[in-house]
Tab-separated table of C-alpha atoms and ligand atoms in Angstrom:
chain	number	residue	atom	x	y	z
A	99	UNK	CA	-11.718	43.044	-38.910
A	100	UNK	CA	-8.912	43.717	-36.370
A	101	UNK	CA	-5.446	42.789	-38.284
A	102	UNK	CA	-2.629	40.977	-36.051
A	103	UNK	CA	-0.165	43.345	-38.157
A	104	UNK	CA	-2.253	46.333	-37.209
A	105	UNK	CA	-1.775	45.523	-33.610
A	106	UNK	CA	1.679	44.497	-34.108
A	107	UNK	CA	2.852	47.584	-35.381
A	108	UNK	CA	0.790	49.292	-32.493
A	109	UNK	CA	2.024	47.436	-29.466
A	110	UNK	CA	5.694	45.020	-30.842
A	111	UNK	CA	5.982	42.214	-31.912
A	112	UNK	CA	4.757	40.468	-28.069
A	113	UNK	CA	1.999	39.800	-29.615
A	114	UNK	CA	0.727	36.498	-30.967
A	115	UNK	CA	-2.448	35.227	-32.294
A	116	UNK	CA	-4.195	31.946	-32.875
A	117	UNK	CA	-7.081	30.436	-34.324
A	118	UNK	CA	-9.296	27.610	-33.835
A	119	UNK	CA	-12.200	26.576	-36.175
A	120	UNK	CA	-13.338	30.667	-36.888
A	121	UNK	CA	-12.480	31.790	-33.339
A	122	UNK	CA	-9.802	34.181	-32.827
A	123	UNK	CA	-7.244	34.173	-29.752
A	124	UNK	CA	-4.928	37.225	-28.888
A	125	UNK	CA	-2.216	36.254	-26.702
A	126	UNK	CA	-0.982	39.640	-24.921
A	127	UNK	CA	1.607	40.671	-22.343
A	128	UNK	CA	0.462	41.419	-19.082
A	129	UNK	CA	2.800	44.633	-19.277
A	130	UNK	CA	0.599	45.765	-22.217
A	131	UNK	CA	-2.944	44.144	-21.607
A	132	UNK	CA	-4.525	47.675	-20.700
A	133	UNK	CA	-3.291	49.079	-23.769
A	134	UNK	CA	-4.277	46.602	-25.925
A	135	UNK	CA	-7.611	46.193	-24.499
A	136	UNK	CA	-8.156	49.845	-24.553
A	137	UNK	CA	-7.223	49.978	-28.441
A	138	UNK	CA	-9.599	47.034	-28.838
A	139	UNK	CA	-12.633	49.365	-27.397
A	140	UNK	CA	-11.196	52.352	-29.556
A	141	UNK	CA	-10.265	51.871	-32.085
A	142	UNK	CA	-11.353	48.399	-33.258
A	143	UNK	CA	-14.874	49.329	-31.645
A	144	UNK	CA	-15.327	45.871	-29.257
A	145	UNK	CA	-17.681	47.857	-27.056
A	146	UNK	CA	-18.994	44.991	-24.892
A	147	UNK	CA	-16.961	42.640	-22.708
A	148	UNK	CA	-18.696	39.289	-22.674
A	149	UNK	CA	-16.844	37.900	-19.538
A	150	UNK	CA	-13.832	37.675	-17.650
A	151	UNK	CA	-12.354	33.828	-16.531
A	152	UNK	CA	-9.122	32.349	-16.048
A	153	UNK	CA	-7.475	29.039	-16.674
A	154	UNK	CA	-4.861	27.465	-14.175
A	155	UNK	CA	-2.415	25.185	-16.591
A	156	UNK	CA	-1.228	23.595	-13.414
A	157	UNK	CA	0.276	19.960	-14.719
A	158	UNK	CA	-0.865	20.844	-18.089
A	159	UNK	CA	1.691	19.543	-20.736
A	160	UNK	CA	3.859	22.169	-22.492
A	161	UNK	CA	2.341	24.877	-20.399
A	162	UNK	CA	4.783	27.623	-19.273
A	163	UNK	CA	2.261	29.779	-17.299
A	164	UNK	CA	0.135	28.933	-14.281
A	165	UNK	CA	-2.796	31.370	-15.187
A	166	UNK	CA	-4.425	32.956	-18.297
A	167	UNK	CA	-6.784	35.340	-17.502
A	168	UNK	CA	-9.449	35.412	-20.581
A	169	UNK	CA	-11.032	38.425	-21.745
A	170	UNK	CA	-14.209	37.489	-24.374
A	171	UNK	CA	-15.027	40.653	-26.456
A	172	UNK	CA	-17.259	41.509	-29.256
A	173	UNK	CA	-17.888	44.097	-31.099
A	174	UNK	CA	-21.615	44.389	-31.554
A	175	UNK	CA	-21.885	46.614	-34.618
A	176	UNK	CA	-20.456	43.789	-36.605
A	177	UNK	CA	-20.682	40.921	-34.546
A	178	UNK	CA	-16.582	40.539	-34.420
A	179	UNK	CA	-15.589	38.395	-31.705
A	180	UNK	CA	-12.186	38.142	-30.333
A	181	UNK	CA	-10.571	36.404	-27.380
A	182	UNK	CA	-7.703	38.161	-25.394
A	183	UNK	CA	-5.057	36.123	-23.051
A	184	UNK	CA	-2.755	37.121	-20.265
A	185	UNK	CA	-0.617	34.986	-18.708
A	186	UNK	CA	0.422	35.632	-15.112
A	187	UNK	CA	2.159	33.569	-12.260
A	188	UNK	CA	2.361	33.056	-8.531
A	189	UNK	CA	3.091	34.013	-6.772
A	190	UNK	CA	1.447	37.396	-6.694
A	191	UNK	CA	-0.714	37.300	-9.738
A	192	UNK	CA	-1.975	40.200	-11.091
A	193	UNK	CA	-3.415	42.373	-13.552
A	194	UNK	CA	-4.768	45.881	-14.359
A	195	UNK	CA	-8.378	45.987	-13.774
A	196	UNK	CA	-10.697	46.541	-17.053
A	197	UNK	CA	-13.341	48.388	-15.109
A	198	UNK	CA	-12.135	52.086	-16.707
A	199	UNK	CA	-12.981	50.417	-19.821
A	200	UNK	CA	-16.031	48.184	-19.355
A	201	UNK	CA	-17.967	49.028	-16.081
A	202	UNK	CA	-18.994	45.603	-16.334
A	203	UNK	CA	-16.019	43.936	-15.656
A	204	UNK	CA	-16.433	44.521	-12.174
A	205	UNK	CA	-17.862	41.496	-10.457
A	206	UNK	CA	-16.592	39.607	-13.219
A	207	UNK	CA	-13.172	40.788	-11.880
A	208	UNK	CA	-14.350	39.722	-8.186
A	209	UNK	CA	-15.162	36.342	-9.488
A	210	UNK	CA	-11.878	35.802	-11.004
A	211	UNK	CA	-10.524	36.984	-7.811
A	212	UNK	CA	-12.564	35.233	-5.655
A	213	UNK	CA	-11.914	31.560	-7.281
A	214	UNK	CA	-8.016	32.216	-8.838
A	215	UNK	CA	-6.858	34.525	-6.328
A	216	UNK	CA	-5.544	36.920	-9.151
A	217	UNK	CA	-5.812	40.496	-7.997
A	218	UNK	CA	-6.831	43.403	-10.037
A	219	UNK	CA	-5.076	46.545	-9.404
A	220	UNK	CA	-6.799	49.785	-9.692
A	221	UNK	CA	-10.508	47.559	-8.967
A	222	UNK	CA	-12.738	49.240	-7.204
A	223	UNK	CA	-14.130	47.156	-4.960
A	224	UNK	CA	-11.710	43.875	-5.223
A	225	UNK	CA	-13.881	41.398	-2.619
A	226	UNK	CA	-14.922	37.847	-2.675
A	227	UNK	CA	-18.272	37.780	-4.666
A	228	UNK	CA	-19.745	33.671	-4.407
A	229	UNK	CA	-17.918	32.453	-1.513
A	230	UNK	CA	-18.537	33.570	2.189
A	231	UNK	CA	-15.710	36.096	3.083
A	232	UNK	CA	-13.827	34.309	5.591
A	233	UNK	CA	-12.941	31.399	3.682
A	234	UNK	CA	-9.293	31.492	2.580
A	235	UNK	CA	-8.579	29.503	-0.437
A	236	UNK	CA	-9.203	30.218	-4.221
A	237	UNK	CA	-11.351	27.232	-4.969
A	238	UNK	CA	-10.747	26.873	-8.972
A	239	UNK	CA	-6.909	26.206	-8.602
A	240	UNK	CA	-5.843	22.885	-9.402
A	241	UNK	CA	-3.739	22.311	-6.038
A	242	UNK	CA	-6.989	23.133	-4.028
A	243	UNK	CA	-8.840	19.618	-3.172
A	244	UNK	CA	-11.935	19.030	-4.560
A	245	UNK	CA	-13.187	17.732	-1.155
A	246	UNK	CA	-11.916	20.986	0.367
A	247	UNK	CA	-9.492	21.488	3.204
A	248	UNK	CA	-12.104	21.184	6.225
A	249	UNK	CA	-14.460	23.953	5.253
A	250	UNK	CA	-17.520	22.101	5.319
A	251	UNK	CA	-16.554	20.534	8.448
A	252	UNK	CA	-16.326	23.518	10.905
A	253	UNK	CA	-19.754	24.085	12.051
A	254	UNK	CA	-21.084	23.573	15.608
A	255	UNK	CA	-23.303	19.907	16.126
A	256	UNK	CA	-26.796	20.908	17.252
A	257	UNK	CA	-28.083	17.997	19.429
A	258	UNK	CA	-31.804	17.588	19.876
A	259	UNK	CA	-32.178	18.370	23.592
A	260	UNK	CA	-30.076	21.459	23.089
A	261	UNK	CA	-32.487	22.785	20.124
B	89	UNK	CA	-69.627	0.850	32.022
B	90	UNK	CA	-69.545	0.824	36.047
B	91	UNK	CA	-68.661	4.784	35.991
B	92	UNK	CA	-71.265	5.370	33.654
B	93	UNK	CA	-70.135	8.331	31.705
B	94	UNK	CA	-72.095	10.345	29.279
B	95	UNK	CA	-72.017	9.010	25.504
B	96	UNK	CA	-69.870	11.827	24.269
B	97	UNK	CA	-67.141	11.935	26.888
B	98	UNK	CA	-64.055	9.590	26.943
B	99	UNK	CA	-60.828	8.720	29.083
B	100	UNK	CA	-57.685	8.909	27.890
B	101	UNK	CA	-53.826	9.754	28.637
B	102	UNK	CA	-53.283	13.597	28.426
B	103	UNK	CA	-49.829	12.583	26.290
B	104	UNK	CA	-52.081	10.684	23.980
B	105	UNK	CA	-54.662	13.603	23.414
B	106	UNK	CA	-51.545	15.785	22.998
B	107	UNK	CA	-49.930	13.448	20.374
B	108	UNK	CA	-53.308	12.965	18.549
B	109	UNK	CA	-53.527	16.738	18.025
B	110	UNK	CA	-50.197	17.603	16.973
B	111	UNK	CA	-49.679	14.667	14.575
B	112	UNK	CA	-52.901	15.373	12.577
B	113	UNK	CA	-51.863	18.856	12.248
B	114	UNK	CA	-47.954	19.265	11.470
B	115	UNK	CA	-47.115	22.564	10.148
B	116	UNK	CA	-43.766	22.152	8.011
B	117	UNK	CA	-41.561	24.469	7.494
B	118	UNK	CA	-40.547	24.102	3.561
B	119	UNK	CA	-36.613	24.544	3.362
B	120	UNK	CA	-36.286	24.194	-0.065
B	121	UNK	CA	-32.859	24.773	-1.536
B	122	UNK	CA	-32.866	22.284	-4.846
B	123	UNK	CA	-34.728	20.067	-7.123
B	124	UNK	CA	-36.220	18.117	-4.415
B	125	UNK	CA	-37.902	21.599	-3.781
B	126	UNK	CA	-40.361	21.103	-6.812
B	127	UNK	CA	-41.116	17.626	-5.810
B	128	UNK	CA	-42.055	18.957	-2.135
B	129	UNK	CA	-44.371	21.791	-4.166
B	130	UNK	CA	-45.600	18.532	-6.158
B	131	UNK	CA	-46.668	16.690	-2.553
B	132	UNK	CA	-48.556	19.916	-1.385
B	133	UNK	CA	-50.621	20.339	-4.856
B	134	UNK	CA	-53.399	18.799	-5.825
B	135	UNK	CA	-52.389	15.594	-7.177
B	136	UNK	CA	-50.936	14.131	-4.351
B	137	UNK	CA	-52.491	16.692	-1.911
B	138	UNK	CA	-50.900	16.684	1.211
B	139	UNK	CA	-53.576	18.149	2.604
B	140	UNK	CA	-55.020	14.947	3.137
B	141	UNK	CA	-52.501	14.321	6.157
B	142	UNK	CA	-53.165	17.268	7.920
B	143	UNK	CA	-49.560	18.638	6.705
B	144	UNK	CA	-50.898	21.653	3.600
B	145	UNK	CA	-50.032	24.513	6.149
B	146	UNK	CA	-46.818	25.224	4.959
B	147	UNK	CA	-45.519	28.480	6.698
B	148	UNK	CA	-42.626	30.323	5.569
B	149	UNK	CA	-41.807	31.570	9.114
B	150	UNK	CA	-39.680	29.178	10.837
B	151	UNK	CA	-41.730	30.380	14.143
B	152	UNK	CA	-44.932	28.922	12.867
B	153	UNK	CA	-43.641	25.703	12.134
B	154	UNK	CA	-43.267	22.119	13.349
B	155	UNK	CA	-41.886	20.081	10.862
B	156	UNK	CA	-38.574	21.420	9.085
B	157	UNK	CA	-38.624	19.477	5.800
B	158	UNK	CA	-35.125	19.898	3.984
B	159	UNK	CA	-35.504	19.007	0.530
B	160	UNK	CA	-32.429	19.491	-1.790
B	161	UNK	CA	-28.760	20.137	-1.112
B	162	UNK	CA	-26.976	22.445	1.658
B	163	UNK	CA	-24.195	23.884	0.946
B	164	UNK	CA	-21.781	25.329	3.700
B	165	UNK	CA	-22.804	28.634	3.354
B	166	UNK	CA	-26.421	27.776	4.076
B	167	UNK	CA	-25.537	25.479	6.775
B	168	UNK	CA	-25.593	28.475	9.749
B	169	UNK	CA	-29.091	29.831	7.948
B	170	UNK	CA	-30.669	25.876	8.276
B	171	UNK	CA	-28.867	26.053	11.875
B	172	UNK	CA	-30.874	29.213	12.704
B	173	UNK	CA	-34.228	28.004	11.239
B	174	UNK	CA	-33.840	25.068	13.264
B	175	UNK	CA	-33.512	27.155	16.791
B	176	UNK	CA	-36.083	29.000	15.568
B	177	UNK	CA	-38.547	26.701	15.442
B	178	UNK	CA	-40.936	26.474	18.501
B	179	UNK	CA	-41.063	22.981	20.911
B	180	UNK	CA	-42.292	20.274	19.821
B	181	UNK	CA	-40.686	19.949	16.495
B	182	UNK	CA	-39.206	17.345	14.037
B	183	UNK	CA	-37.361	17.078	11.330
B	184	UNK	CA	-37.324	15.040	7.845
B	185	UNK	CA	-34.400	14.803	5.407
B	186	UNK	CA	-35.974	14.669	2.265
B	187	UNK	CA	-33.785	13.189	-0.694
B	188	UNK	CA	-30.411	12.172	-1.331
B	189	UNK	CA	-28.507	15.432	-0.607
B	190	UNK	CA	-29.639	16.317	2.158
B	191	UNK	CA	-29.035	12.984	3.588
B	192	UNK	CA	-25.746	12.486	2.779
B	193	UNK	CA	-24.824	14.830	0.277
B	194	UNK	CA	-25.470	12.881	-2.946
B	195	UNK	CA	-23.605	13.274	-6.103
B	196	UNK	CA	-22.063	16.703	-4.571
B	197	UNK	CA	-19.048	15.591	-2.749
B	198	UNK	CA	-17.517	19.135	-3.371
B	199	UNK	CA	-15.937	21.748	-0.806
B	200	UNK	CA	-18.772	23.367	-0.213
B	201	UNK	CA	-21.257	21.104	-0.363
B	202	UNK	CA	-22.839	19.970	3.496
B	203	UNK	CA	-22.479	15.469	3.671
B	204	UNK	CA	-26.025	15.740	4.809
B	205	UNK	CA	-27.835	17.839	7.398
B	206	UNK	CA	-27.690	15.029	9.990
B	207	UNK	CA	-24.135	16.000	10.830
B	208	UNK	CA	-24.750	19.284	12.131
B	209	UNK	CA	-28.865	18.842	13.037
B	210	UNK	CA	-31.067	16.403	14.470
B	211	UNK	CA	-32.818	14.392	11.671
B	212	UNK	CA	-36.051	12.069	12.364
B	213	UNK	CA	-36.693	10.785	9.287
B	214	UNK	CA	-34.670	10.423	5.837
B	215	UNK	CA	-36.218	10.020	2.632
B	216	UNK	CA	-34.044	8.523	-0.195
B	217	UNK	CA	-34.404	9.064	-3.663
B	218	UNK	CA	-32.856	11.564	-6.407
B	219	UNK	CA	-35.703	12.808	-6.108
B	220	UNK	CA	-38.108	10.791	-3.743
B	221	UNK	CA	-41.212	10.429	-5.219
B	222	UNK	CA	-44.197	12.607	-3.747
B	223	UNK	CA	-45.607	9.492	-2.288
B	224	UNK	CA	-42.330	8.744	-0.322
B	225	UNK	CA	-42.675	11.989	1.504
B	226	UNK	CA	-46.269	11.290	2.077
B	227	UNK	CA	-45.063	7.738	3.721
B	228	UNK	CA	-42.217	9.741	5.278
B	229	UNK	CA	-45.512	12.434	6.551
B	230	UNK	CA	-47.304	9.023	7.767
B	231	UNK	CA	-44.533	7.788	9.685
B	232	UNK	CA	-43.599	11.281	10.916
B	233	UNK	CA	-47.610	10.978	12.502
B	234	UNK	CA	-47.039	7.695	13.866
B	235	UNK	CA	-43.468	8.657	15.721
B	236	UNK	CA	-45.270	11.424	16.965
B	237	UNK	CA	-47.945	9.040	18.078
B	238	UNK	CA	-45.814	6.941	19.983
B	239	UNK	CA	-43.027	8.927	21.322
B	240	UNK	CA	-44.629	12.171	21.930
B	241	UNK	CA	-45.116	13.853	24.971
B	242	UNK	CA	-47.414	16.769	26.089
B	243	UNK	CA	-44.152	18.567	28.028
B	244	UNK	CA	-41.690	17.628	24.932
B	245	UNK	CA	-39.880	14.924	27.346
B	246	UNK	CA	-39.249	13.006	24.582
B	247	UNK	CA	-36.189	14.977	23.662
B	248	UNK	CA	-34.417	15.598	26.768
B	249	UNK	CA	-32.658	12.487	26.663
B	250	UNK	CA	-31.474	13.292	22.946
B	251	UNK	CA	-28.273	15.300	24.061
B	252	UNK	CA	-25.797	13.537	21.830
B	253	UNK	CA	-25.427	13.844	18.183
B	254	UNK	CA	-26.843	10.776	16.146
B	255	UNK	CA	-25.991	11.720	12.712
B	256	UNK	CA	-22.124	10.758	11.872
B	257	UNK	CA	-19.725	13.337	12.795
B	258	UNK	CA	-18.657	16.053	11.117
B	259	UNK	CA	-15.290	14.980	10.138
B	260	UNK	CA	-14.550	11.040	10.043
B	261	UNK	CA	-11.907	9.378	9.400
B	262	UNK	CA	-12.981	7.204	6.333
B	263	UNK	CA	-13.842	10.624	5.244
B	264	UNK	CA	-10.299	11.603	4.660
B	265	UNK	CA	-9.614	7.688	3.079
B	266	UNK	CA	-12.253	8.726	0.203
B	267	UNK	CA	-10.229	12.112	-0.373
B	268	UNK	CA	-7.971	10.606	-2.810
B	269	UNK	CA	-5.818	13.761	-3.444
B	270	UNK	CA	-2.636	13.282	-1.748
B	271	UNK	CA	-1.947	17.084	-2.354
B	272	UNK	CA	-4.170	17.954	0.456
B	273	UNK	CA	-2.422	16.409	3.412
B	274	UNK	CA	0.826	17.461	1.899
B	275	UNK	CA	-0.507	21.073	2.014
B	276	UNK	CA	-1.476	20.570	5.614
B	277	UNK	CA	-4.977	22.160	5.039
B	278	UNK	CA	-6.667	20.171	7.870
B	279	UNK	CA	-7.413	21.843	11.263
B	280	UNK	CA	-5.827	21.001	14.211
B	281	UNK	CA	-8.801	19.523	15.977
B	282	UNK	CA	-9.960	17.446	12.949
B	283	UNK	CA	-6.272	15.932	12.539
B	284	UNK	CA	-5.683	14.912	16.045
B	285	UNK	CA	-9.222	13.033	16.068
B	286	UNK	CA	-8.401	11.660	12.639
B	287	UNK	CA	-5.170	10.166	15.084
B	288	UNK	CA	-7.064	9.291	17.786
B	289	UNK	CA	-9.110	7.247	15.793
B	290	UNK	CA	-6.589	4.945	13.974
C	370	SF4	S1	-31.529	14.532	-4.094
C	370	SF4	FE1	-31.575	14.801	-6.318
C	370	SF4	S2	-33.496	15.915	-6.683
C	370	SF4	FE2	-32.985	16.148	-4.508
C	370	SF4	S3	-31.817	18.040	-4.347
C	370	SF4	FE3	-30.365	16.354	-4.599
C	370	SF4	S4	-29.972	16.291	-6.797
C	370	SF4	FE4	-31.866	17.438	-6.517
């Protein structure tokens, strides 16, 4: 079991955990995510990285961030599972990219970018990975319209004499 | 009969011939994207054997093909593929809309979801239902035949006067009434074009 002091005393006081039911969260600052993460794999032996996502807290009551990006690890020796938060804002979100640590991370990286517009630094590959690469909005943000802004509208009319 | 032909020779329209032929032998092109897919597998099987209609050829080139039968949702970044398929299908050719997304969209009014196909192609025939049963698309098949019956022509005349788009357009106004989020005309995310016909119109 990872302690909270054991981090603590790694990486300051910064660092502040949670629980709900027998899940464990890890809030971290973006300053020290890589670190932390990197101690995770190390020393604490989390040698898989389940997924990447994000949350926008946009309207949400009591939030102070606009993002957390969630990291889902799990260590599979003992089955350990431990959820790790960063919280950045616009408006250029970003974070160090995981993909030293976990060559997974990669498109799961792209996705977040691709829906949150949060950039990875230090990705190697940073593109859109579901949507079509000249659209221009991050779909999963709260401000962007469910209906879209027009997207599905641009497309020429074929008429049946024509085709 | 004064002329007197033979027993095994008969007169008729060249159109008519023409009509007879293709509509007992449509060749559909199977653009399966969704659910509706497996109910469009379920007409061509044995149960409900399309087969029986002339329609079982189902060829996965768009070149081969006479009937483009869209069954399940189309989402924007499919729409130029569908497009494509379309132009690639030889003269004479129709199309059916086969369930409720690809008529209009149906639960998935999302940004990237198409408001049905008839927007942006030329539909003949629309099949409701979430999905429509395999007998609807065999009635849809039937009726297909008998349009093809009546309004076919050996030289594809049929279509020439067809040069304006039937299906509503692309962007409506109403449209934007249903968007209820105010946020989006505040963030100005509308083209230009689409916002000066949204004008013009009220
Ligand atoms: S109409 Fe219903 S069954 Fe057909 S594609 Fe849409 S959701 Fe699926």
């Amino acid at each position: 079991m990872v302690s909270l002091a054991e981090l603590q005393a790694q990486f300051g006081s910064g660092i502040a955990e949670r629980t709900f039911r027998d899940n464990r969260f890890i809030d971290v600052p973006a300053e020290q995510l890589l670190n932390v993460l990197s101690a995770l794999k190390t020393q604490f032996s989390f040698n898989m990285l389940i997924d990447i996502t994000a949350v926008d807290w946009l309207d949400y009551e009591g939030a102070t961030d606009r993002f957390s990006v969630v990291y889902l690890l799990l260590n599979v020796d003992s089955g350990e599972r431990i959820t790790v938060r960063a919280a950045v804002n616009l408006p250029d979100p970003a974070l160090p990219s995981v993909c030293s640590l976990w060559m997974g991370a990669d498109w799961m990286e792209r996705e977040v970018y691709d829906m949150f517009g949060i950039s990875f630094t230090d990705h190697p590959d940073l593109r859109r990975i579901l949507m079509p690469e000249e659209f221009s909005a991050f779909p999963l943000r709260k401000d962007y319209p469910l209906k879209g802004r027009g997207e599905r509208h641009n497309f020429p009319v074929i008429t049946r004499s024509e085709g | 009969m004064a002329v007197g032909l033979p027993e095994n020779i008969f007169i008729t329209r060249l159109d008519a011939a023409a009509n007879w032929a293709r509509s007992n032998s449509l060749w559909p092109m199977p653009f399966a994207t969704a659910c509706c897919g497996i109910e469009l597998m379920a007409t061509a099987a044995s149960r409900h054997d399309l087969a029986r209609f002339g329609a079982e050829v189902m060829r996965f080139s768009p070149r081969q093909c006479d009937l483009l039968i869209v069954a399940g949702r189309v989402v924007m970044k499919m729409l130029p593929v569908l497009q494509r398929i379309w132009l690639q299908m030889p003269e004479p050719k129709w199309c059916i809309s086969m369930g409720a997304c690809a008529c209009s969209g149906g639960v998935f009014d999302t940004y990237a979801v198409v408001q049905g196909v008839d927007r942006f192609i030329p539909v003949d025939m629309y099949v409701p239902g979430c999905p429509p049963r395999p007998e609807q698309l065999l009635a849809a098949v039937i009726d297909m035949q008998e349009k093809v019956r009546r309004t076919g022509t050996i030289m594809g005349r049929e279509f020439v006067s067809r040069d304006t788009s039937t299906g509503p357009s692309p962007f409506d106004l109403q449209e934007q009434y249903r968007i209820e989020d105010s946020r989006l005309v505040q963030l100005g995310g509308f083209s230009a074009a689409a916002t000066s016909t949204a004008e013009g119109d009220a």
